[in-house]
Each structure stands twice: as C-alpha cells, then as structure tokens.
C-alpha cells in the first residue's frame, strides 16, 4: 500500500485506528474453543466487527509463533482474511545481518501478504535495508518504544543526543517517508514534540493507548502532521473488551469509540 492510498483511507474513513490482533488462546471466549481453528475464528469475528472503524490490523507474531504450526497457520489465514483495503502490519520486530534480513523480508512480504513489518534498528543499516528493497511495502523501525525498558537504552545519551534521537535521524536516511515509519509509544508523551521536530514527514505506528494508558488526545495533538502521520494501535482494549459471546459486538463498540474520538482530531 502506498502512502497516498493509506492517507486516502484515513481521510475517507475518518480513523487512524489499527486493531491489534494479539490473540492469546487462553484469553478468547470459551465457546470458540470447539471451532476447528479457534484463533482464526476469533480473529475473523473481530475483523468483521471492526473493519469499518479502523484502517488496518497489526498481527503480533509472538502470539501465533507461540502455538507452533497451528499458530503460524492461523496467522496466514488471518492475514489473508483482512480486506485488501486495510493496512496489514506484522509486528515481528525482526532485523539481523543483511543476508538473514533478506529472508525475513521474503517471509513477510512474499510468502505472507503483509504491507509492513516492525524492525529493530540495533544492528544498523545493513540489517534494515533488505526490507526497504520492497516496492510499496513499509519498514517500521522501533524509535521510542512504549515500555519502561525504553529508559535502559533508548532514553540514554549517545554522544550529544539521546539514543532514540540518533536512531530517528540515522534511520530516516536509510529510506524515504514513503516506505519507512517509526514506532513511537503513546506512553512517551513528553517526547512527542521533539520526535515530530526530528522527523516531520514520517508516519508513526503508535502502540500504548488502551491497556498501557497512553493518551490518544495527547499524541494526536502533538504529533499529527499534514498527512495525519499517525497509526494508533490498540490491542487488548478492543479484542478483550468482553470475554463472553458478545466479544465481537463489544470490540466493535470500543473501535467505534476510538474512531469517533479520532474524527474530532482530524
Ligand atoms: O513500543 C512498543 C512496540 C510494540 N508494542 C506492541 O503493541 C501492542 C500493544 O498492545 P496493547 O494490548 O494495546 O497494549 C502489543 O502487540 C505490543 O507488543 C508495544 O506495546 N510497544
């Protein structure tokens, strides 16, 4: 998906919500466990219920890899089920020597139909560049993450600047704002203005609203750019809004609430 197509989707649907499919088989409603593929059945109903309120879905691969082969199959089926109009993110946090990163890129962009993958920048340019070779695909580099551990490295000084600032400035040179985004945690509100000043044109994938307590209002007010420039993810707050048979209806309601709030900021 191109940047223009993504922006058009956001403007048309008046939402920049990404629904996170962090589907944990121990948390899905019990009545689904008798289905042939309970994880896919849960995702299918969540997608049907929320697709009018979001512009995309983020599959965190950990939840699928944890189940072995059936988990990988559920991920494949889910990725194929997401409508073509929706942005499909593999939150896989990959990155290795170039020769290996090329294989990761192939796995998620060729063998699987993802539009984007999250990548860790720690190993530097050659670990990220193979992902950027794919036309109309997106590489989402971890910038300033939402977890408390961001203080251990990302918020430490690296010479004159903070490490995450160096990551933003350096990684922004590896590709264009048409193919490279950054992960910016919604819980890092005090840094939003600075982050936007360093990377004025980039899109950010923003996890950390909902269960982690970040503010949608604050990120929207401080970090939106002329193309919106934000994809805000919520996973648990939406998919586990109810643990009962009404889980899809409740997920729809929460996703619709996010959409309405986002429409106010657009
Ligand atoms: O900095 C980061 C990077 C990734 N994540 C991922 O986003 C979702 C958040 O889930 P919630 O249930 O909405 O808290 C999850 O897949 C994380 O692994 C993040 O939270 N922070």
GROMACS .gro file of C-alpha atoms and ligand atoms in nm:
model
  287
    1UNK     CA    1   0.000   0.000   0.000
    2UNK     CA    2   0.137   0.342  -0.095
    3UNK     CA    3   0.142   0.643   0.136
    4UNK     CA    4  -0.119   0.812  -0.081
    5UNK     CA    5  -0.354   0.512  -0.052
    6UNK     CA    6  -0.302   0.499   0.324
    7UNK     CA    7  -0.376   0.869   0.366
    8UNK     CA    8  -0.686   0.836   0.146
    9UNK     CA    9  -0.815   0.550   0.364
   10UNK     CA   10  -0.762   0.759   0.679
   11UNK     CA   11  -0.934   1.066   0.534
   12UNK     CA   12  -1.226   0.870   0.389
   13UNK     CA   13  -1.296   0.660   0.696
   14UNK     CA   14  -1.204   0.933   0.946
   15UNK     CA   15  -0.996   0.698   1.153
   16UNK     CA   16  -0.630   0.617   1.203
   17UNK     CA   17  -0.701   0.320   1.427
   18UNK     CA   18  -0.509  -0.005   1.391
   19UNK     CA   19  -0.667  -0.302   1.570
   20UNK     CA   20  -0.403  -0.522   1.730
   21UNK     CA   21  -0.467  -0.894   1.688
   22UNK     CA   22  -0.267  -1.009   1.993
   23UNK     CA   23  -0.479  -1.320   2.007
   24UNK     CA   24  -0.398  -1.531   2.310
   25UNK     CA   25  -0.574  -1.867   2.303
   26UNK     CA   26  -0.601  -1.863   2.685
   27UNK     CA   27  -0.800  -1.537   2.670
   28UNK     CA   28  -1.051  -1.599   2.394
   29UNK     CA   29  -1.414  -1.682   2.485
   30UNK     CA   30  -1.459  -2.047   2.582
   31UNK     CA   31  -1.736  -2.116   2.331
   32UNK     CA   32  -1.483  -2.068   2.046
   33UNK     CA   33  -1.251  -2.343   2.166
   34UNK     CA   34  -1.453  -2.612   1.987
   35UNK     CA   35  -1.405  -2.441   1.648
   36UNK     CA   36  -1.156  -2.614   1.410
   37UNK     CA   37  -0.922  -2.312   1.443
   38UNK     CA   38  -1.026  -2.109   1.749
   39UNK     CA   39  -0.764  -1.835   1.699
   40UNK     CA   40  -0.868  -1.775   1.337
   41UNK     CA   41  -1.239  -1.789   1.428
   42UNK     CA   42  -1.184  -1.524   1.698
   43UNK     CA   43  -0.987  -1.304   1.455
   44UNK     CA   44  -1.243  -1.349   1.179
   45UNK     CA   45  -1.523  -1.225   1.402
   46UNK     CA   46  -1.310  -0.936   1.536
   47UNK     CA   47  -1.220  -0.829   1.180
   48UNK     CA   48  -1.583  -0.848   1.061
   49UNK     CA   49  -1.692  -0.639   1.359
   50UNK     CA   50  -1.421  -0.371   1.349
   51UNK     CA   51  -1.326  -0.324   0.982
   52UNK     CA   52  -1.546  -0.016   0.934
   53UNK     CA   53  -1.379   0.162   1.224
   54UNK     CA   54  -1.010   0.107   1.152
   55UNK     CA   55  -0.762   0.141   0.866
   56UNK     CA   56  -0.565  -0.169   0.945
   57UNK     CA   57  -0.466  -0.458   1.165
   58UNK     CA   58  -0.145  -0.539   1.347
   59UNK     CA   59  -0.068  -0.904   1.396
   60UNK     CA   60   0.184  -0.952   1.674
   61UNK     CA   61   0.356  -1.266   1.551
   62UNK     CA   62   0.459  -1.378   1.903
   63UNK     CA   63   0.103  -1.485   1.984
   64UNK     CA   64   0.097  -1.711   1.676
   65UNK     CA   65   0.455  -1.840   1.687
   66UNK     CA   66   0.391  -1.947   2.048
   67UNK     CA   67   0.143  -2.209   1.920
   68UNK     CA   68   0.382  -2.368   1.668
   69UNK     CA   69   0.248  -2.485   1.331
   70UNK     CA   70  -0.125  -2.429   1.406
   71UNK     CA   71  -0.041  -2.077   1.522
   72UNK     CA   72   0.150  -1.997   1.204
   73UNK     CA   73  -0.142  -2.133   1.001
   74UNK     CA   74  -0.387  -1.918   1.196
   75UNK     CA   75  -0.166  -1.616   1.120
   76UNK     CA   76  -0.158  -1.699   0.748
   77UNK     CA   77  -0.537  -1.739   0.737
   78UNK     CA   78  -0.588  -1.417   0.933
   79UNK     CA   79  -0.353  -1.215   0.711
   80UNK     CA   80  -0.535  -1.348   0.403
   81UNK     CA   81  -0.876  -1.266   0.555
   82UNK     CA   82  -0.801  -0.899   0.627
   83UNK     CA   83  -0.964  -0.695   0.347
   84UNK     CA   84  -0.727  -0.563   0.077
   85UNK     CA   85  -0.833  -0.208   0.167
   86UNK     CA   86  -0.678  -0.245   0.514
   87UNK     CA   87  -0.313  -0.196   0.609
   88UNK     CA   88  -0.161  -0.522   0.734
   89UNK     CA   89   0.125  -0.496   0.983
   90UNK     CA   90   0.341  -0.786   1.101
   91UNK     CA   91   0.466  -0.681   1.442
   92UNK     CA   92   0.761  -0.920   1.430
   93UNK     CA   93   1.048  -0.691   1.540
   94UNK     CA   94   1.299  -0.859   1.308
   95UNK     CA   95   1.648  -0.749   1.197
   96UNK     CA   96   1.973  -0.948   1.155
   97UNK     CA   97   2.278  -0.948   0.928
   98UNK     CA   98   2.171  -0.847   0.578
   99UNK     CA   99   2.174  -1.199   0.437
  100UNK     CA  100   1.927  -1.310   0.707
  101UNK     CA  101   1.713  -0.996   0.700
  102UNK     CA  102   1.655  -1.063   0.329
  103UNK     CA  103   1.493  -1.393   0.427
  104UNK     CA  104   1.276  -1.221   0.691
  105UNK     CA  105   1.166  -0.970   0.428
  106UNK     CA  106   1.079  -1.252   0.189
  107UNK     CA  107   0.883  -1.436   0.460
  108UNK     CA  108   0.661  -1.141   0.550
  109UNK     CA  109   0.635  -0.960   0.214
  110UNK     CA  110   0.639  -1.250  -0.037
  111UNK     CA  111   0.521  -1.565   0.143
  112UNK     CA  112   0.278  -1.365   0.360
  113UNK     CA  113   0.074  -1.069   0.234
  114UNK     CA  114   0.183  -0.802   0.485
  115UNK     CA  115   0.216  -0.435   0.391
  116UNK     CA  116   0.455  -0.361   0.675
  117UNK     CA  117   0.685  -0.518   0.930
  118UNK     CA  118   0.837  -0.382   1.252
  119UNK     CA  119   1.217  -0.396   1.261
  120UNK     CA  120   1.468  -0.342   1.541
  121UNK     CA  121   1.743  -0.092   1.445
  122UNK     CA  122   2.010  -0.218   1.686
  123UNK     CA  123   2.216  -0.399   1.418
  124UNK     CA  124   2.228  -0.095   1.191
  125UNK     CA  125   2.179  -0.013   0.824
  126UNK     CA  126   2.258  -0.349   0.663
  127UNK     CA  127   2.004  -0.520   0.890
  128UNK     CA  128   1.724  -0.286   0.779
  129UNK     CA  129   1.798  -0.216   0.411
  130UNK     CA  130   1.676  -0.557   0.278
  131UNK     CA  131   1.323  -0.473   0.398
  132UNK     CA  132   1.336  -0.139   0.217
  133UNK     CA  133   1.402  -0.304  -0.120
  134UNK     CA  134   1.034  -0.400  -0.150
  135UNK     CA  135   0.818  -0.160  -0.353
  136UNK     CA  136   0.502  -0.035  -0.181
  137UNK     CA  137   0.594  -0.215   0.142
  138UNK     CA  138   0.674  -0.044   0.471
  139UNK     CA  139   0.952  -0.091   0.722
  140UNK     CA  140   0.857   0.028   1.070
  141UNK     CA  141   1.170   0.094   1.275
  142UNK     CA  142   1.149   0.091   1.655
  143UNK     CA  143   1.208   0.454   1.757
  144UNK     CA  144   1.098   0.522   2.113
  145UNK     CA  145   0.906   0.227   2.249
  146UNK     CA  146   0.618   0.235   2.498
  147UNK     CA  147   0.768   0.012   2.767
  148UNK     CA  148   0.953   0.116   3.084
  149UNK     CA  149   1.267  -0.053   2.948
  150UNK     CA  150   1.292   0.232   2.693
  151UNK     CA  151   1.482   0.408   2.974
  152UNK     CA  152   1.760   0.145   2.967
  153UNK     CA  153   1.896   0.234   2.622
  154UNK     CA  154   1.662   0.447   2.409
  155UNK     CA  155   1.649   0.736   2.655
  156UNK     CA  156   2.021   0.724   2.740
  157UNK     CA  157   2.270   0.973   2.599
  158UNK     CA  158   2.462   0.861   2.288
  159UNK     CA  159   2.713   1.142   2.249
  160UNK     CA  160   2.532   1.477   2.230
  161UNK     CA  161   2.186   1.329   2.183
  162UNK     CA  162   1.962   1.057   2.318
  163UNK     CA  163   1.995   0.715   2.157
  164UNK     CA  164   1.639   0.719   2.021
  165UNK     CA  165   1.704   1.061   1.863
  166UNK     CA  166   2.011   0.917   1.691
  167UNK     CA  167   1.803   0.621   1.569
  168UNK     CA  168   1.537   0.854   1.421
  169UNK     CA  169   1.791   1.082   1.250
  170UNK     CA  170   2.003   0.795   1.116
  171UNK     CA  171   1.728   0.555   1.008
  172UNK     CA  172   1.543   0.839   0.833
  173UNK     CA  173   1.838   0.848   0.588
  174UNK     CA  174   1.801   0.478   0.500
  175UNK     CA  175   1.474   0.517   0.313
  176UNK     CA  176   1.203   0.770   0.236
  177UNK     CA  177   0.895   0.871   0.433
  178UNK     CA  178   0.701   0.678   0.165
  179UNK     CA  179   0.837   0.345   0.285
  180UNK     CA  180   0.975   0.390   0.636
  181UNK     CA  181   0.785   0.464   0.957
  182UNK     CA  182   0.880   0.468   1.324
  183UNK     CA  183   0.729   0.305   1.631
  184UNK     CA  184   0.660   0.574   1.891
  185UNK     CA  185   0.496   0.469   2.218
  186UNK     CA  186   0.186   0.661   2.328
  187UNK     CA  187   0.322   0.647   2.682
  188UNK     CA  188   0.616   0.876   2.586
  189UNK     CA  189   0.410   1.195   2.575
  190UNK     CA  190   0.689   1.427   2.693
  191UNK     CA  191   0.895   1.339   2.383
  192UNK     CA  192   0.624   1.370   2.113
  193UNK     CA  193   0.703   1.729   2.012
  194UNK     CA  194   1.073   1.656   1.989
  195UNK     CA  195   1.011   1.339   1.786
  196UNK     CA  196   0.793   1.528   1.538
  197UNK     CA  197   1.056   1.802   1.506
  198UNK     CA  198   1.322   1.541   1.414
  199UNK     CA  199   1.101   1.352   1.167
  200UNK     CA  200   0.836   1.599   1.042
  201UNK     CA  201   0.713   1.394   0.744
  202UNK     CA  202   0.715   1.036   0.872
  203UNK     CA  203   0.424   0.821   0.977
  204UNK     CA  204   0.437   0.676   1.329
  205UNK     CA  205   0.291   0.348   1.445
  206UNK     CA  206   0.177   0.432   1.797
  207UNK     CA  207   0.110   0.148   2.042
  208UNK     CA  208   0.035   0.214   2.408
  209UNK     CA  209  -0.318   0.359   2.421
  210UNK     CA  210  -0.581   0.149   2.599
  211UNK     CA  211  -0.424  -0.115   2.823
  212UNK     CA  212  -0.094   0.077   2.864
  213UNK     CA  213  -0.268   0.405   2.949
  214UNK     CA  214  -0.125   0.639   2.681
  215UNK     CA  215  -0.337   0.935   2.572
  216UNK     CA  216  -0.486   0.937   2.222
  217UNK     CA  217  -0.559   1.309   2.264
  218UNK     CA  218  -0.202   1.397   2.351
  219UNK     CA  219  -0.039   1.200   2.070
  220UNK     CA  220  -0.292   1.338   1.821
  221UNK     CA  221  -0.247   1.700   1.929
  222UNK     CA  222   0.131   1.688   1.946
  223UNK     CA  223   0.233   1.454   1.665
  224UNK     CA  224  -0.019   1.480   1.380
  225UNK     CA  225   0.125   1.620   1.055
  226UNK     CA  226  -0.038   1.740   0.732
  227UNK     CA  227  -0.087   1.381   0.611
  228UNK     CA  228  -0.208   1.278   0.960
  229UNK     CA  229   0.114   1.078   1.005
  230UNK     CA  230  -0.028   0.856   1.279
  231UNK     CA  231  -0.147   0.498   1.300
  232UNK     CA  232  -0.262   0.436   1.656
  233UNK     CA  233  -0.280   0.074   1.769
  234UNK     CA  234  -0.499  -0.070   2.044
  235UNK     CA  235  -0.496  -0.444   2.104
  236UNK     CA  236  -0.624  -0.573   2.440
  237UNK     CA  237  -0.862  -0.280   2.496
  238UNK     CA  238  -1.051  -0.382   2.183
  239UNK     CA  239  -1.018  -0.755   2.136
  240UNK     CA  240  -1.076  -0.844   2.503
  241UNK     CA  241  -1.343  -0.580   2.572
  242UNK     CA  242  -1.564  -0.877   2.662
  243UNK     CA  243  -1.469  -1.236   2.738
  244UNK     CA  244  -1.817  -1.363   2.653
  245UNK     CA  245  -2.026  -1.441   2.346
  246UNK     CA  246  -2.072  -1.067   2.284
  247UNK     CA  247  -1.694  -1.015   2.239
  248UNK     CA  248  -1.724  -0.904   1.875
  249UNK     CA  249  -2.007  -0.660   1.945
  250UNK     CA  250  -1.810  -0.511   2.237
  251UNK     CA  251  -1.495  -0.487   2.023
  252UNK     CA  252  -1.698  -0.303   1.759
  253UNK     CA  253  -1.824  -0.057   2.020
  254UNK     CA  254  -1.474   0.024   2.151
  255UNK     CA  255  -1.331   0.054   1.798
  256UNK     CA  256  -1.618   0.285   1.706
  257UNK     CA  257  -1.548   0.498   2.017
  258UNK     CA  258  -1.184   0.535   1.908
  259UNK     CA  259  -1.296   0.625   1.556
  260UNK     CA  260  -1.530   0.895   1.684
  261UNK     CA  261  -1.258   1.048   1.901
  262UNK     CA  262  -1.011   1.035   1.609
  263UNK     CA  263  -1.264   1.207   1.379
  264UNK     CA  264  -1.259   1.503   1.621
  265UNK     CA  265  -0.882   1.538   1.587
  266UNK     CA  266  -0.872   1.507   1.208
  267LIG     O1  267   0.681   0.006   2.187
  267LIG     C1  268   0.602  -0.086   2.163
  267LIG     C2  269   0.613  -0.164   2.050
  267LIG     C3  270   0.519  -0.260   2.028
  267LIG     N1  271   0.416  -0.281   2.114
  267LIG     C4  272   0.315  -0.383   2.079
  267LIG     O2  273   0.190  -0.317   2.055
  267LIG     C5  274   0.083  -0.392   2.111
  267LIG     C6  275   0.018  -0.316   2.225
  267LIG     O3  276  -0.084  -0.393   2.283
  267LIG     P1  277  -0.191  -0.332   2.389
  267LIG     O4  278  -0.270  -0.450   2.430
  267LIG     O5  279  -0.273  -0.230   2.316
  267LIG     O6  280  -0.113  -0.273   2.499
  267LIG     C7  281   0.145  -0.525   2.153
  267LIG     O7  282   0.141  -0.612   2.041
  267LIG     C8  283   0.288  -0.489   2.185
  267LIG     O8  284   0.376  -0.598   2.172
  267LIG     C9  285   0.406  -0.202   2.225
  267LIG     O9  286   0.314  -0.216   2.308
  267LIG     N2  287   0.500  -0.106   2.247
   0.00000   0.00000   0.00000
